[in-house]
Coordinates of C-alpha atoms in Angstrom, one line a residue:
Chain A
X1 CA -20.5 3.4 -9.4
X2 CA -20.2 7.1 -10.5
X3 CA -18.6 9.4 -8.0
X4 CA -19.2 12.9 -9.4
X5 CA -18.2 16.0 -7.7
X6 CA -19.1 19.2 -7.7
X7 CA -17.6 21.6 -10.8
X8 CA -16.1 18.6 -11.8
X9 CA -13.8 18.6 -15.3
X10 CA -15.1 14.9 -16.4
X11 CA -15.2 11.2 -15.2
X12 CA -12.1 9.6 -15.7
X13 CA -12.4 5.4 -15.8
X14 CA -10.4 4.1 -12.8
X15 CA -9.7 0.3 -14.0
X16 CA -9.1 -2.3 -11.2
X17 CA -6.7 -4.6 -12.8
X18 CA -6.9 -7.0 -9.7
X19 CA -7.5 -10.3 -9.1
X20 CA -11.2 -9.9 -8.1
X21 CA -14.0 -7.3 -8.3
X22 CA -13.3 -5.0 -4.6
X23 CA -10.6 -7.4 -3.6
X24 CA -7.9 -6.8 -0.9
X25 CA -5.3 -5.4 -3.2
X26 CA -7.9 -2.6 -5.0
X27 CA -7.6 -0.7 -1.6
X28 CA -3.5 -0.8 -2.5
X29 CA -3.5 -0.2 -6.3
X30 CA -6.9 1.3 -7.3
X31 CA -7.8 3.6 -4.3
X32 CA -5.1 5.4 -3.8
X33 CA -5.4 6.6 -7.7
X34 CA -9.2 7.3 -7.3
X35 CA -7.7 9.4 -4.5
X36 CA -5.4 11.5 -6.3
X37 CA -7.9 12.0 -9.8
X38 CA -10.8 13.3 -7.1
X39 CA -8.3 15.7 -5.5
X40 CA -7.6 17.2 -9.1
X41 CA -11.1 18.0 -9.3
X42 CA -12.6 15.1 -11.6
X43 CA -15.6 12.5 -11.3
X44 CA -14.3 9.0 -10.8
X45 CA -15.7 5.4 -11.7
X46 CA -13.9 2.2 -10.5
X47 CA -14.3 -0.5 -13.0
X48 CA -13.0 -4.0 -12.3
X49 CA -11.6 -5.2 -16.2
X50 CA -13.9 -8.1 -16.6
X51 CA -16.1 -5.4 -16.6
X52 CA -14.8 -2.8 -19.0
X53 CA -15.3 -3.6 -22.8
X54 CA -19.0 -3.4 -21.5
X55 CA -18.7 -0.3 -19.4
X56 CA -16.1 1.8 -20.4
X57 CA -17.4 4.3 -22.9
X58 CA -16.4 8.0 -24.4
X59 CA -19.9 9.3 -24.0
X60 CA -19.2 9.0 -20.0
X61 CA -15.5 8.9 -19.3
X62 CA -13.0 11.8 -20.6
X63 CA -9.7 9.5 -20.0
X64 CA -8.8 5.9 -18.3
X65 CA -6.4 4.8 -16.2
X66 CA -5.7 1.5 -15.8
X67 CA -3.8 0.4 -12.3
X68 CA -1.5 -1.5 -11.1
X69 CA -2.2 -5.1 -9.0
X70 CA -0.3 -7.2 -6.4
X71 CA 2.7 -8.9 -7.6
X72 CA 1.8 -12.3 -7.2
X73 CA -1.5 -11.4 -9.8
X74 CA -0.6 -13.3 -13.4
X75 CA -4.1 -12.6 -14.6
X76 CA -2.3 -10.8 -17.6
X77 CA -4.4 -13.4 -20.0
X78 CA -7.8 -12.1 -18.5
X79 CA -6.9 -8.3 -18.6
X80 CA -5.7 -8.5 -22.5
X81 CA -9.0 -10.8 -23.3
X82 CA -11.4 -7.3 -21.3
X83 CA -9.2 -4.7 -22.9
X84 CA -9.9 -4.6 -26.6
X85 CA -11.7 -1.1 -25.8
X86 CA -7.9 0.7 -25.5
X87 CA -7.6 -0.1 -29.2
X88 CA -10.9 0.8 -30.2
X89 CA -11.5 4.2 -28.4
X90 CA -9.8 7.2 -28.7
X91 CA -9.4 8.2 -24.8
X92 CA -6.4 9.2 -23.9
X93 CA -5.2 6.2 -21.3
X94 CA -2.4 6.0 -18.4
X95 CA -1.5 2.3 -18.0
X96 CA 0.5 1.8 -14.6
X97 CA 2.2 -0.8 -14.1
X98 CA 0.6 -4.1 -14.8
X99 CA -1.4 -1.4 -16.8
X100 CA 1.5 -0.6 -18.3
X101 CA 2.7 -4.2 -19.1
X102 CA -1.1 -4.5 -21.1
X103 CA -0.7 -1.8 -23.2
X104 CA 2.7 -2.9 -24.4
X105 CA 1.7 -6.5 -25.1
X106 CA -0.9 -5.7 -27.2
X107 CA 1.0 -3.1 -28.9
X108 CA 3.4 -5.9 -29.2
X109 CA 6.2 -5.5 -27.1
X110 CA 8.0 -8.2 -25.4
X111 CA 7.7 -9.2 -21.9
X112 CA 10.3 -10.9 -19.4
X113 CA 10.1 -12.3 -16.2
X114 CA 12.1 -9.2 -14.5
X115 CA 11.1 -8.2 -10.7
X116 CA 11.9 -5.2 -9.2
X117 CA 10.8 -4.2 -5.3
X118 CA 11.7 -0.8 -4.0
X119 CA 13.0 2.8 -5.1
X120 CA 14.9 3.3 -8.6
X121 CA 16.5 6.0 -10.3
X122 CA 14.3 6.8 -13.7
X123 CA 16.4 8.3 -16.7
X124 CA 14.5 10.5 -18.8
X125 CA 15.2 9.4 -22.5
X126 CA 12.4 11.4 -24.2
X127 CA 11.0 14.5 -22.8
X128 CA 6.6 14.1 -22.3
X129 CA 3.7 15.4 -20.8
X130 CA 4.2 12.8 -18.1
X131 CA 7.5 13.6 -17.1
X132 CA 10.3 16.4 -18.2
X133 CA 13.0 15.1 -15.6
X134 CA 14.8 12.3 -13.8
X135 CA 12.8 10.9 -11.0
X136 CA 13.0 8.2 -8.5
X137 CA 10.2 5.8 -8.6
X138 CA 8.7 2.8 -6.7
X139 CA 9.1 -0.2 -8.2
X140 CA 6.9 -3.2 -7.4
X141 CA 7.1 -5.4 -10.6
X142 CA 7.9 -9.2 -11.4
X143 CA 7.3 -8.8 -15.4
X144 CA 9.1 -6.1 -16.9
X145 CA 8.7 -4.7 -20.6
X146 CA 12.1 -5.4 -22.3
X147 CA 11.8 -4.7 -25.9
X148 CA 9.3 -2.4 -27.9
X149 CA 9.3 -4.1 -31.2
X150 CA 8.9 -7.4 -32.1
X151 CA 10.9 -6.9 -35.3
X152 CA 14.8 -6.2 -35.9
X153 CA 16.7 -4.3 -33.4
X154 CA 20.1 -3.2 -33.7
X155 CA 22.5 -4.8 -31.4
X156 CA 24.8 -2.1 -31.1
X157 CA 21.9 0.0 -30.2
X158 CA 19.6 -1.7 -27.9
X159 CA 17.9 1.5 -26.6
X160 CA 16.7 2.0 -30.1
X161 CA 13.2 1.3 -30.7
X162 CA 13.1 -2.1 -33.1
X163 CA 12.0 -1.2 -36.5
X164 CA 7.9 -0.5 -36.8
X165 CA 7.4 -0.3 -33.4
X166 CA 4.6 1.8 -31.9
X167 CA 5.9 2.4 -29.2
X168 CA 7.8 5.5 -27.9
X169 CA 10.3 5.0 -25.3
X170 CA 10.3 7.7 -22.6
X171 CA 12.6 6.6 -19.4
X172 CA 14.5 3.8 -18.5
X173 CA 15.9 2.2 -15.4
X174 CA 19.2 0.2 -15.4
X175 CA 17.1 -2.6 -16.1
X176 CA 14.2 -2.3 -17.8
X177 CA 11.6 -0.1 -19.6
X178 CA 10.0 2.8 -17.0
X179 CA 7.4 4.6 -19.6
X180 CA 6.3 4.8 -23.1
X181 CA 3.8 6.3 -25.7
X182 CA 1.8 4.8 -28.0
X183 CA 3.1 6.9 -31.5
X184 CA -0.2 8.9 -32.4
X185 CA -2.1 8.0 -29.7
X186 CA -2.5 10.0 -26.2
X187 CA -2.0 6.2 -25.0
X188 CA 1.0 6.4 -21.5
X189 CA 2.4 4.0 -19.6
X190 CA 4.7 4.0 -16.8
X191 CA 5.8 0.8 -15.2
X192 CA 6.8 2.3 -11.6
X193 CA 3.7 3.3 -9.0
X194 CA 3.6 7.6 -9.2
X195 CA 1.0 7.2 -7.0
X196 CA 3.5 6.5 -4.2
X197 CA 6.4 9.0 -4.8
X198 CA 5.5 11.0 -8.1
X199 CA 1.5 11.7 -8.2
X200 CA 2.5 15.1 -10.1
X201 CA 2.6 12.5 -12.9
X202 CA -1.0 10.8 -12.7
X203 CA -1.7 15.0 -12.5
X204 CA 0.0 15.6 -15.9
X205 CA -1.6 13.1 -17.6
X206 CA -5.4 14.0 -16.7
X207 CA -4.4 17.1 -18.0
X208 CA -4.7 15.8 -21.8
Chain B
X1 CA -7.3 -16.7 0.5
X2 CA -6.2 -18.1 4.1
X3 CA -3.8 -15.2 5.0
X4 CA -1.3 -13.9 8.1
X5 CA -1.1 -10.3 9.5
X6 CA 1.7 -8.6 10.7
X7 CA 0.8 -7.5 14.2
X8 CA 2.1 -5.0 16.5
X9 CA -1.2 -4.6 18.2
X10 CA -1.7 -1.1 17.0
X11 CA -4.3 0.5 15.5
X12 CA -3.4 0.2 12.2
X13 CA -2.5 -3.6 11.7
X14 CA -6.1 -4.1 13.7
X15 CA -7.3 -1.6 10.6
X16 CA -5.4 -4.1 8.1
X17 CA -7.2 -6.8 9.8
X18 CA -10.1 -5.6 9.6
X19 CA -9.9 -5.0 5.7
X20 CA -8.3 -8.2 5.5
X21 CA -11.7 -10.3 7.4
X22 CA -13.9 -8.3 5.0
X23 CA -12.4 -9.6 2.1
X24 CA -10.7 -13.2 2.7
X25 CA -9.8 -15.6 5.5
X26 CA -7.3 -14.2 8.1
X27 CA -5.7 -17.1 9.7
X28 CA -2.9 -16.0 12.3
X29 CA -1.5 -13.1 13.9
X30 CA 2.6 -12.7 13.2
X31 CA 4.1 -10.4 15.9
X32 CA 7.8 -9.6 16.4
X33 CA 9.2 -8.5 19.6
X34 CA 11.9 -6.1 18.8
X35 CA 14.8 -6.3 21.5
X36 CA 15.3 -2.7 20.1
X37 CA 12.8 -0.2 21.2
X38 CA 14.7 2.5 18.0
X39 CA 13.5 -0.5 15.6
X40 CA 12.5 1.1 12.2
X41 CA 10.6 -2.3 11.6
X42 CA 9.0 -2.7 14.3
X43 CA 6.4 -1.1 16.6
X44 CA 7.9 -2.2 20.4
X45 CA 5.9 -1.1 23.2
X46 CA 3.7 -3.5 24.3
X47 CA 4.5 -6.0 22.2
X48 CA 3.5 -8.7 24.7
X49 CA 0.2 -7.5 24.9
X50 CA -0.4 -9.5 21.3
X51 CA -0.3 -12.5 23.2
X52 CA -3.7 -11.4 24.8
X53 CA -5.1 -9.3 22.4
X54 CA -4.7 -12.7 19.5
X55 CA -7.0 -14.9 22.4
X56 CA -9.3 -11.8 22.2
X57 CA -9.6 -12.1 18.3
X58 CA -9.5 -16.1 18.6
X59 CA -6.8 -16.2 16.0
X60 CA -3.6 -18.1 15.9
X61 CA -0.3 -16.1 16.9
X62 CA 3.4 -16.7 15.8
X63 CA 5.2 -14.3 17.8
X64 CA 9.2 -14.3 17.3
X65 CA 11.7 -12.2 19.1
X66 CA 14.6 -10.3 17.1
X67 CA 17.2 -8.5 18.7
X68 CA 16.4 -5.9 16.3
X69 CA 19.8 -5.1 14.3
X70 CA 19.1 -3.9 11.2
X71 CA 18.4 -5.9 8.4
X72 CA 19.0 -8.7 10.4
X73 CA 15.5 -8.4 12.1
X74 CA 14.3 -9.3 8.5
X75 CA 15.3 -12.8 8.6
X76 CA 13.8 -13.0 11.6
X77 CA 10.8 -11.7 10.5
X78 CA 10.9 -14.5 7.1
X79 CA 11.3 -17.3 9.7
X80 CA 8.5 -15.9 11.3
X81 CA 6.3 -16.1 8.3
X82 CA 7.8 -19.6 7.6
X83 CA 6.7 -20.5 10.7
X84 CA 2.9 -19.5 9.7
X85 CA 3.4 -21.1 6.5
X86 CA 3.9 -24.9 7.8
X87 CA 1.5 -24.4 11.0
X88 CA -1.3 -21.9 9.7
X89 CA -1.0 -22.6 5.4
X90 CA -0.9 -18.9 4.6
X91 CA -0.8 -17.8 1.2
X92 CA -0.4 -14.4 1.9
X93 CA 0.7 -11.7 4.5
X94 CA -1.3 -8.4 5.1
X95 CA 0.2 -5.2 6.9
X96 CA -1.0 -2.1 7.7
X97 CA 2.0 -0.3 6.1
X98 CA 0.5 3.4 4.8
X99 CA 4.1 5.2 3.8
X100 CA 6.9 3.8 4.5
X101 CA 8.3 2.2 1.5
X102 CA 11.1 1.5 4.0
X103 CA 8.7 -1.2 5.6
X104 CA 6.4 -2.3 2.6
X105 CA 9.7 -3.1 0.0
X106 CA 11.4 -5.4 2.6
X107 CA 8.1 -7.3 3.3
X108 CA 7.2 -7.4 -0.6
X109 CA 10.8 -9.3 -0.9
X110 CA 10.3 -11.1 1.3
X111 CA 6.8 -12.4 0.7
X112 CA 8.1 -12.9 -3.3
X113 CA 11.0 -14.6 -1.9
X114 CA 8.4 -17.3 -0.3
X115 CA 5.8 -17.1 -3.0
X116 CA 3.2 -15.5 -1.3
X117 CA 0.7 -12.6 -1.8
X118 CA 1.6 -9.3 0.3
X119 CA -1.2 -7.2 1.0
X120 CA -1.0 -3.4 2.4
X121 CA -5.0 -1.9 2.5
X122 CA -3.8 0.9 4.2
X123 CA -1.2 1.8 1.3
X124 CA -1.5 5.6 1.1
X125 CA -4.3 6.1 3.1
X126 CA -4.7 9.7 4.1
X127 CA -4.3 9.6 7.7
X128 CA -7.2 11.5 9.0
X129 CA -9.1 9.1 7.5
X130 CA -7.0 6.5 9.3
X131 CA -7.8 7.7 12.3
X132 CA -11.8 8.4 11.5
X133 CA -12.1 4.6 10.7
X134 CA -10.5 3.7 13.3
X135 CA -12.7 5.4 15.9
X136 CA -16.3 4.5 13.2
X137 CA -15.6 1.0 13.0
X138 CA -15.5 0.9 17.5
X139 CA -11.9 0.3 17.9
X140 CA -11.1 1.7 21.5
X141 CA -7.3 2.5 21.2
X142 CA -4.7 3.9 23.8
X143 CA -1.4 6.0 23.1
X144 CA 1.2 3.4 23.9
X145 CA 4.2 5.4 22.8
X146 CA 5.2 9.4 22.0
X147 CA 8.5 10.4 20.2
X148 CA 8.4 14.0 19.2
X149 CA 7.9 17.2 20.2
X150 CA 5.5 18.3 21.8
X151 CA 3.5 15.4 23.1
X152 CA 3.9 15.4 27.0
X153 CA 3.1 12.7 29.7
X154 CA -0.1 13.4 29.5
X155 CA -0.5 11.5 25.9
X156 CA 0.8 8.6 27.3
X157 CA -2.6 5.6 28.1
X158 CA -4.9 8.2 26.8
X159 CA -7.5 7.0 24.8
X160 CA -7.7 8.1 20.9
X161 CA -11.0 9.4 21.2
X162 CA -12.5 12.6 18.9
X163 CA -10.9 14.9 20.9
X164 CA -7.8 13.5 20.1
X165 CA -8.1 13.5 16.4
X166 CA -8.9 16.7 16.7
X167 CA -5.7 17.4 18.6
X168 CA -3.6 15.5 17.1
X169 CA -5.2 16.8 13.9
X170 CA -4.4 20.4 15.1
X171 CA -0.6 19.4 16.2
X172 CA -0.4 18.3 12.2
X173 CA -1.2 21.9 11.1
X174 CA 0.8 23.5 13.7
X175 CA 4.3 20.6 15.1
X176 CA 4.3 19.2 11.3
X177 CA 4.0 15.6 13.1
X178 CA 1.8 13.2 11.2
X179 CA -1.4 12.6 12.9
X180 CA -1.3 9.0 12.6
X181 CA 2.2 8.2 14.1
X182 CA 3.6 7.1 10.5
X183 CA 6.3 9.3 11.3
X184 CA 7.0 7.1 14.8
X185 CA 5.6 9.8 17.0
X186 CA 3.1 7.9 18.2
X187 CA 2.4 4.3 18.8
X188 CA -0.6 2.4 19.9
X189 CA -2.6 -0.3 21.2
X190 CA -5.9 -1.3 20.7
X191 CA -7.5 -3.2 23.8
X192 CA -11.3 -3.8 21.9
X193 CA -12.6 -3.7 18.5
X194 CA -15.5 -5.3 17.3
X195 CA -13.9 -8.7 16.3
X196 CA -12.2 -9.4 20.0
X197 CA -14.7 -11.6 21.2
X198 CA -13.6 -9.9 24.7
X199 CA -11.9 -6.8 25.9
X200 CA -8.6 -6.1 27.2
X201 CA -9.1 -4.1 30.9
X202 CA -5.3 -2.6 31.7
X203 CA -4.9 -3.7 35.4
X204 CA -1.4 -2.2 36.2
X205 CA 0.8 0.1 33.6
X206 CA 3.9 2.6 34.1
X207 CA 4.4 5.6 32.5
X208 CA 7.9 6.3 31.7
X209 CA 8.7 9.7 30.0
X210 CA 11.7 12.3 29.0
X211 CA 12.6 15.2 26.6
X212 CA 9.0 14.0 24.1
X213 CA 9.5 10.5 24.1
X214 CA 8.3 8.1 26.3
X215 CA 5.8 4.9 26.6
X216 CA 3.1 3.4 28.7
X217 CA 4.1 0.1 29.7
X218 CA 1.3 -2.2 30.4
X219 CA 2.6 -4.7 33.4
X220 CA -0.7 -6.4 33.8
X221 CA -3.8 -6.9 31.7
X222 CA -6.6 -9.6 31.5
X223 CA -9.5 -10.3 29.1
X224 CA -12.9 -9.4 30.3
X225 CA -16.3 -10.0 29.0
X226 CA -17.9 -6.9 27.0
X227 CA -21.3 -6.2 28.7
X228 CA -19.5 -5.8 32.1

């Protein structure tokens, strides 16, 4: 369902990554989003994934951002198999999270079994839209994005991006990957929850 | 999804409840009763009163005492859950966490720890709105605790009604407290709601209060049918 609002500046896709269509965990990971784009003055539509190759559409929706889900959801399968439209449309898109997690699998990037619970220090590696300084962020993860590239990498320089990659680094934790950017795409992901500590973030972004 | 809710009695683990009966199959009630009325875990006054209040919802209720030292109330808390795991088969836990990532991270361990879905449906929920649904969906809910300035004795047993949302609503603007109690300035209780199959009716309570903090300790209380 559309939620317009008055003088609004677009409808920006809200997609529930969760385990069900209006489950239990979309009033934890999807809601509080919706939330925060509505308060920045834009139209909102909550799309569940199995839903979105068929719904989501650049004739209605200026931008997408896909949320996070619970952390005992493994649907990662389903969400990749109803997410071809991020390839094939030229919206900018915020991935958070498990959103985050999609966008670097299918941009080939390599995934790990890597959990963190609580609030991290985020370095900054590459200065973005998103983010221009070290943060603190909450974490709620058990897959973590490890590597960019699924070619060479340089042992000597692990932060490097692996050779071809298209992905862009921009912050790290101790332990794992915190955001990226698809290279000529307005395509972000961040894998801690902004919409907990750091909503300014989810603010830069609509502002593509 | 059969699940368990952390319950303190309040209103908003009864608002997590709630969410949590719309959507899948809340089994049991988990309470803690915090030796430590300063707990940051745990919501202690009236924490007996789950006993009644779990008959009034007809749901199963582990409750397990800590003597509240930090971090150590968390084990207490897993063997709690264990507990609803082998008697009740929970695959999940809900709270009605809104903020504090204090609470919400140690409950997400330990629910990972034990394999089992945590949910929070309150998770960043503005608390006006907390209060709204609250008082929409017929909870009737009583000020069990105060800790900050400037609630007086005459908080204490009242009834969250409109007026008080608007109050408490006004003390947000004006005392900075958060209208909710996420901060720990308030605590409550709720004695109905519509899924209590029967009301709680406070025979005897005590008021104790000093310097903006105090609670309303309910000595005796019974279940009463709703169309008296």
């Amino acid at each position: 369902m559309i939620r317009p609002q008055a003088d609004q500046k677009g409808t920006i896709a809200i997609i529930d990554l969760t385990y069900k269509k209006c489950s239990l965990s979309s009033y934890e990971f999807t809601a509080p989003i919706e939330e925060i784009t509505r308060k920045a003055g834009y139209g909102t539509e909550i799309i569940h994934h199995s839903q979105a190759d068929e719904l989501v559409s650049a004739k209605k929706h200026k931008m997408a951002i896909l949320c996070g889900t619970a952390l005992m959801d493994n649907s990662m399968k389903d969400w990749i198999r109803n997410l071809g439209w991020v390839l094939r449309s030229s919206m900018p898109v915020l991935g958070i999270c498990a959103g985050m997690q999609l966008i670097c699998a299918i941009h080939g990037c390599r995934l790990e079994e890597k959990h963190e619970i609580g609030l991290r220090k985020i370095r900054i590696t590459e200065k973005s839209r998103l983010m221009s300084q070290d943060i603190e962020g909450y974490m709620l993860h058990s897959i973590s994005v490890t590597s960019t590239a699924g070619s060479l990498k340089d042992p000597k320089r692990p932060e490097r991006e692996g050779i071809g990659s298209m992905i862009r680094i921009l912050a790290r934790d101790s332990r794992c990957i915190q955001a990226v950017k698809v290279k000529g795409r307005e395509i972000y992901g961040v894998q801690f929850h902004p919409e907990v500590r750091n909503p300014q973030i989810i603010r830069n972004f609509l502002r593509t | 999804m059969k699940l368990g809710i952390l319950y303190s009695g309040g209103k908003d683990s009864n608002l997590a409840l709630a969410r949590a009966m719309e959507k899948e199959e809340p089994v049991c009630l988990i309470s803690i009763c915090s030796k430590n009325p300063d707990s940051f875990m745990y919501h202690t006054p009236n924490i007996e009163l789950t006993r009644l209040q779990a008959k009034a919802i007809g749901l199963m209720h582990v409750l397990r005492e800590t003597e509240g030292k930090e971090e150590e109330e968390l084990e207490d808390l897993k063997e709690a859950i264990r507990t609803a795991i082998s008697k009740c088969r929970i695959k999940g836990v809900v709270t009605g966490a809104i903020e504090s990532v204090y609470q919400a991270a140690r409950v997400q361990r330990i629910c990972f720890d034990l394999g089992l879905w945590c949910f929070n449906p309150l998770w960043q929920m503005d608390q006006e709105e907390v209060l709204k649904e609250t008082l929409k969906k017929g909870f009737k809910t009583i000020i069990s605790g105060v800790s900050a300035y400037p609630f007086d004795e005459s908080w204490l047993g009242r009834r969250i009604d409109e007026k008080a949302i608007e109050e408490l609503l006004m003390l947000r603007d004006t005392a900075k407290i958060s209208p909710s109690g996420e901060g720990g300035e308030i605590e409550t209780s709720v004695l109905d709601a519509p899924f209590f199959s029967k009301r709680i009716r406070i025979t005897e309570a005590l008021g104790s209060y000093k310097n903006y903090s105090g609670r309303y300790i309910i000595k005796e209380a019974r279940l009463e049918d709703k169309k008296q």
